Amino acid sequence: MDFPVEDIIHLIPQKPPFVMVSKLLYADELTTKSSFIINPDNVFVKDSIFQEAGLMENIAQTAALRSGYMAMIENKPVEVGYIGAIKDFEIFSLPKVNDELNTEIIIENQVFNVTVLLGKVWHNDKLIAQCEMKVFMDDKTQEVLKTS
């Protein structure tokens, strides 16, 4: 698959209106980059400002995008992940409607179904948010979704 990937809905378990990634810009074993354009009707927009929880979810969905992309390459089902812990979450500024965010996650450690990652979000080449995040993957959740 060539980058950027614009048709990303099949790579993540989230569905509109709760999608916080627009494109997969790059992915390999350790690094994933995404972009996201903030729409005015986004659930995390208040008074034309994208809120802190939206930035956190953007990082988490970039991790989901990586997981979905890797699953697709390996011809496996997309797993559902859950944020297990967030550490050192820093916000330097909040973006506005129509801003494009560029998000990068770097896998720091992966043991069994737990991934520890460093996530960073930029707008116009300026770092606006960062954190360390633990994500727990649940492959059984996907099986439950298939049988429902």
PDB file of C-alpha atoms in Angstrom:
ATOM      1  CA  MET A   1       0.000   0.000   0.000  1.00  0.00           C
ATOM      2  CA  ASP A   2       1.308   3.408  -0.959  1.00  0.00           C
ATOM      3  CA  PHE A   3       1.281   6.416   1.364  1.00  0.00           C
ATOM      4  CA  PRO A   4      -0.675   8.503   2.034  1.00  0.00           C
ATOM      5  CA  VAL A   5      -3.694   6.241   2.621  1.00  0.00           C
ATOM      6  CA  GLU A   6      -6.862   8.314   2.499  1.00  0.00           C
ATOM      7  CA  ASP A   7      -9.438   5.526   2.840  1.00  0.00           C
ATOM      8  CA  ILE A   8      -8.734   4.695   6.479  1.00  0.00           C
ATOM      9  CA  ILE A   9     -12.159   3.812   7.922  1.00  0.00           C
ATOM     10  CA  HIS A  10     -11.615   0.073   7.406  1.00  0.00           C
ATOM     11  CA  LEU A  11      -8.312   0.289   9.320  1.00  0.00           C
ATOM     12  CA  ILE A  12      -9.764   1.585  12.600  1.00  0.00           C
ATOM     13  CA  PRO A  13     -12.562   0.317  14.824  1.00  0.00           C
ATOM     14  CA  GLN A  14     -13.954   3.840  15.361  1.00  0.00           C
ATOM     15  CA  LYS A  15     -16.742   5.061  13.092  1.00  0.00           C
ATOM     16  CA  PRO A  16     -18.116   8.544  12.328  1.00  0.00           C
ATOM     17  CA  PRO A  17     -18.735  10.823  14.079  1.00  0.00           C
ATOM     18  CA  PHE A  18     -15.955   9.572  16.368  1.00  0.00           C
ATOM     19  CA  VAL A  19     -13.098   9.475  13.846  1.00  0.00           C
ATOM     20  CA  MET A  20     -10.109  11.668  14.761  1.00  0.00           C
ATOM     21  CA  VAL A  21      -7.739  10.723  11.893  1.00  0.00           C
ATOM     22  CA  SER A  22      -8.059  11.595   8.199  1.00  0.00           C
ATOM     23  CA  LYS A  23      -5.031  10.019   6.492  1.00  0.00           C
ATOM     24  CA  LEU A  24      -2.302   7.517   7.196  1.00  0.00           C
ATOM     25  CA  LEU A  25       0.872   9.277   6.117  1.00  0.00           C
ATOM     26  CA  TYR A  26       3.397   6.589   7.085  1.00  0.00           C
ATOM     27  CA  ALA A  27       3.691   3.377   9.098  1.00  0.00           C
ATOM     28  CA  ASP A  28       6.411   0.886   9.889  1.00  0.00           C
ATOM     29  CA  GLU A  29       7.124  -1.355  12.877  1.00  0.00           C
ATOM     30  CA  LEU A  30       7.883   1.523  15.270  1.00  0.00           C
ATOM     31  CA  THR A  31       6.640   4.799  13.779  1.00  0.00           C
ATOM     32  CA  THR A  32       3.261   5.889  12.470  1.00  0.00           C
ATOM     33  CA  LYS A  33       2.239   9.289  11.147  1.00  0.00           C
ATOM     34  CA  SER A  34      -1.283  10.520  10.491  1.00  0.00           C
ATOM     35  CA  SER A  35      -3.014  13.730   9.564  1.00  0.00           C
ATOM     36  CA  PHE A  36      -6.376  15.044  10.667  1.00  0.00           C
ATOM     37  CA  ILE A  37      -8.411  18.044   9.523  1.00  0.00           C
ATOM     38  CA  ILE A  38     -10.703  19.352  12.248  1.00  0.00           C
ATOM     39  CA  ASN A  39     -14.281  19.718  11.022  1.00  0.00           C
ATOM     40  CA  PRO A  40     -16.653  22.249  12.619  1.00  0.00           C
ATOM     41  CA  ASP A  41     -19.105  19.481  13.617  1.00  0.00           C
ATOM     42  CA  ASN A  42     -16.453  17.385  15.412  1.00  0.00           C
ATOM     43  CA  VAL A  43     -17.655  16.110  18.806  1.00  0.00           C
ATOM     44  CA  PHE A  44     -14.562  17.585  20.488  1.00  0.00           C
ATOM     45  CA  VAL A  45     -14.984  21.096  19.062  1.00  0.00           C
ATOM     46  CA  LYS A  46     -16.262  23.755  21.448  1.00  0.00           C
ATOM     47  CA  ASP A  47     -16.467  27.392  20.372  1.00  0.00           C
ATOM     48  CA  SER A  48     -14.415  26.531  17.235  1.00  0.00           C
ATOM     49  CA  ILE A  49     -11.557  25.110  19.369  1.00  0.00           C
ATOM     50  CA  PHE A  50     -10.538  21.432  19.329  1.00  0.00           C
ATOM     51  CA  GLN A  51     -10.443  20.351  22.969  1.00  0.00           C
ATOM     52  CA  GLU A  52      -7.809  18.459  24.968  1.00  0.00           C
ATOM     53  CA  ALA A  53      -9.730  15.166  24.861  1.00  0.00           C
ATOM     54  CA  GLY A  54      -9.744  15.371  21.072  1.00  0.00           C
ATOM     55  CA  LEU A  55      -5.962  15.635  20.982  1.00  0.00           C
ATOM     56  CA  MET A  56      -5.692  12.613  23.259  1.00  0.00           C
ATOM     57  CA  GLU A  57      -8.110  10.655  21.078  1.00  0.00           C
ATOM     58  CA  ASN A  58      -6.194  11.700  17.959  1.00  0.00           C
ATOM     59  CA  ILE A  59      -3.042  10.114  19.400  1.00  0.00           C
ATOM     60  CA  ALA A  60      -4.961   6.963  20.372  1.00  0.00           C
ATOM     61  CA  GLN A  61      -6.545   6.687  16.925  1.00  0.00           C
ATOM     62  CA  THR A  62      -3.161   7.104  15.275  1.00  0.00           C
ATOM     63  CA  ALA A  63      -2.144   4.026  17.292  1.00  0.00           C
ATOM     64  CA  ALA A  64      -5.333   2.279  16.114  1.00  0.00           C
ATOM     65  CA  LEU A  65      -4.484   3.260  12.539  1.00  0.00           C
ATOM     66  CA  ARG A  66      -1.060   1.644  12.922  1.00  0.00           C
ATOM     67  CA  SER A  67      -2.594  -1.507  14.367  1.00  0.00           C
ATOM     68  CA  GLY A  68      -5.165  -1.705  11.573  1.00  0.00           C
ATOM     69  CA  TYR A  69      -2.553  -1.153   8.894  1.00  0.00           C
ATOM     70  CA  MET A  70      -0.295  -3.870  10.347  1.00  0.00           C
ATOM     71  CA  ALA A  71      -3.289  -6.236  10.636  1.00  0.00           C
ATOM     72  CA  MET A  72      -4.173  -5.584   6.990  1.00  0.00           C
ATOM     73  CA  ILE A  73      -0.607  -6.322   5.872  1.00  0.00           C
ATOM     74  CA  GLU A  74      -0.695  -9.583   7.857  1.00  0.00           C
ATOM     75  CA  ASN A  75      -4.212 -10.387   6.581  1.00  0.00           C
ATOM     76  CA  LYS A  76      -5.625 -10.409  10.125  1.00  0.00           C
ATOM     77  CA  PRO A  77      -8.754  -8.749  11.549  1.00  0.00           C
ATOM     78  CA  VAL A  78      -8.455  -5.248  13.007  1.00  0.00           C
ATOM     79  CA  GLU A  79      -8.206  -5.462  16.799  1.00  0.00           C
ATOM     80  CA  VAL A  80      -9.935  -3.102  19.186  1.00  0.00           C
ATOM     81  CA  GLY A  81      -7.665  -1.195  21.547  1.00  0.00           C
ATOM     82  CA  TYR A  82      -8.277   0.609  24.806  1.00  0.00           C
ATOM     83  CA  ILE A  83      -6.335   3.421  26.419  1.00  0.00           C
ATOM     84  CA  GLY A  84      -4.951   1.894  29.600  1.00  0.00           C
ATOM     85  CA  ALA A  85      -2.925   4.789  30.950  1.00  0.00           C
ATOM     86  CA  ILE A  86      -1.723   8.233  29.962  1.00  0.00           C
ATOM     87  CA  LYS A  87       1.421   9.767  31.406  1.00  0.00           C
ATOM     88  CA  ASP A  88       2.905  13.261  31.065  1.00  0.00           C
ATOM     89  CA  PHE A  89       0.075  14.606  28.879  1.00  0.00           C
ATOM     90  CA  GLU A  90       1.108  18.125  27.891  1.00  0.00           C
ATOM     91  CA  ILE A  91      -0.882  20.636  25.854  1.00  0.00           C
ATOM     92  CA  PHE A  92       1.026  23.616  24.460  1.00  0.00           C
ATOM     93  CA  SER A  93      -1.832  25.085  22.409  1.00  0.00           C
ATOM     94  CA  LEU A  94      -5.280  24.090  21.171  1.00  0.00           C
ATOM     95  CA  PRO A  95      -5.983  23.983  17.423  1.00  0.00           C
ATOM     96  CA  LYS A  96      -9.020  25.491  15.719  1.00  0.00           C
ATOM     97  CA  VAL A  97     -11.626  24.300  13.237  1.00  0.00           C
ATOM     98  CA  ASN A  98     -10.144  23.586   9.769  1.00  0.00           C
ATOM     99  CA  ASP A  99      -6.611  23.211  11.185  1.00  0.00           C
ATOM    100  CA  GLU A 100      -4.661  20.199   9.992  1.00  0.00           C
ATOM    101  CA  LEU A 101      -2.916  18.176  12.670  1.00  0.00           C
ATOM    102  CA  ASN A 102       0.055  15.916  12.020  1.00  0.00           C
ATOM    103  CA  THR A 103       0.447  13.205  14.612  1.00  0.00           C
ATOM    104  CA  GLU A 104       3.307  10.795  15.177  1.00  0.00           C
ATOM    105  CA  ILE A 105       3.455   7.828  17.486  1.00  0.00           C
ATOM    106  CA  ILE A 106       6.633   5.936  18.277  1.00  0.00           C
ATOM    107  CA  ILE A 107       6.388   2.510  19.853  1.00  0.00           C
ATOM    108  CA  GLU A 108       8.605   2.413  22.922  1.00  0.00           C
ATOM    109  CA  ASN A 109       7.711  -1.071  24.128  1.00  0.00           C
ATOM    110  CA  GLN A 110       5.311  -3.840  23.202  1.00  0.00           C
ATOM    111  CA  VAL A 111       4.714  -6.857  25.438  1.00  0.00           C
ATOM    112  CA  PHE A 112       1.896  -9.280  24.657  1.00  0.00           C
ATOM    113  CA  ASN A 113      -1.234  -7.145  24.210  1.00  0.00           C
ATOM    114  CA  VAL A 114       0.166  -3.944  25.802  1.00  0.00           C
ATOM    115  CA  THR A 115       1.852  -1.239  23.752  1.00  0.00           C
ATOM    116  CA  VAL A 116       3.625   1.743  25.302  1.00  0.00           C
ATOM    117  CA  LEU A 117       3.970   4.633  22.876  1.00  0.00           C
ATOM    118  CA  LEU A 118       5.075   8.221  22.731  1.00  0.00           C
ATOM    119  CA  GLY A 119       2.587  10.420  20.872  1.00  0.00           C
ATOM    120  CA  LYS A 120       3.169  13.921  19.532  1.00  0.00           C
ATOM    121  CA  VAL A 121       0.793  16.262  17.703  1.00  0.00           C
ATOM    122  CA  TRP A 122       1.891  19.175  15.517  1.00  0.00           C
ATOM    123  CA  HIS A 123       0.089  22.014  13.798  1.00  0.00           C
ATOM    124  CA  ASN A 124       2.066  24.026  11.242  1.00  0.00           C
ATOM    125  CA  ASP A 125       5.294  22.319  12.384  1.00  0.00           C
ATOM    126  CA  LYS A 126       4.702  23.492  15.964  1.00  0.00           C
ATOM    127  CA  LEU A 127       4.397  20.851  18.699  1.00  0.00           C
ATOM    128  CA  ILE A 128       1.006  21.367  20.365  1.00  0.00           C
ATOM    129  CA  ALA A 129       0.579  18.180  22.457  1.00  0.00           C
ATOM    130  CA  GLN A 130       2.445  15.111  23.613  1.00  0.00           C
ATOM    131  CA  CYS A 131       2.112  12.178  25.999  1.00  0.00           C
ATOM    132  CA  GLU A 132       3.088   8.634  26.762  1.00  0.00           C
ATOM    133  CA  MET A 133       0.201   6.214  26.348  1.00  0.00           C
ATOM    134  CA  LYS A 134      -0.383   2.561  27.176  1.00  0.00           C
ATOM    135  CA  VAL A 135      -2.788   0.838  24.817  1.00  0.00           C
ATOM    136  CA  PHE A 136      -4.270  -2.576  25.504  1.00  0.00           C
ATOM    137  CA  MET A 137      -5.337  -4.634  22.498  1.00  0.00           C
ATOM    138  CA  ASP A 138      -8.280  -7.018  22.713  1.00  0.00           C
ATOM    139  CA  ASP A 139      -8.513  -9.406  19.765  1.00  0.00           C
ATOM    140  CA  LYS A 140     -11.530 -11.128  21.388  1.00  0.00           C
ATOM    141  CA  THR A 141     -13.528  -7.893  21.118  1.00  0.00           C
ATOM    142  CA  GLN A 142     -13.301  -8.080  17.335  1.00  0.00           C
ATOM    143  CA  GLU A 143     -14.676 -11.638  17.428  1.00  0.00           C
ATOM    144  CA  VAL A 144     -17.621 -10.446  19.556  1.00  0.00           C
ATOM    145  CA  LEU A 145     -18.322  -7.676  17.042  1.00  0.00           C
ATOM    146  CA  LYS A 146     -18.313 -10.173  14.161  1.00  0.00           C
ATOM    147  CA  THR A 147     -20.883 -12.433  15.821  1.00  0.00           C
ATOM    148  CA  SER A 148     -23.239  -9.651  16.919  1.00  0.00           C
TER     149      SER A 148
END
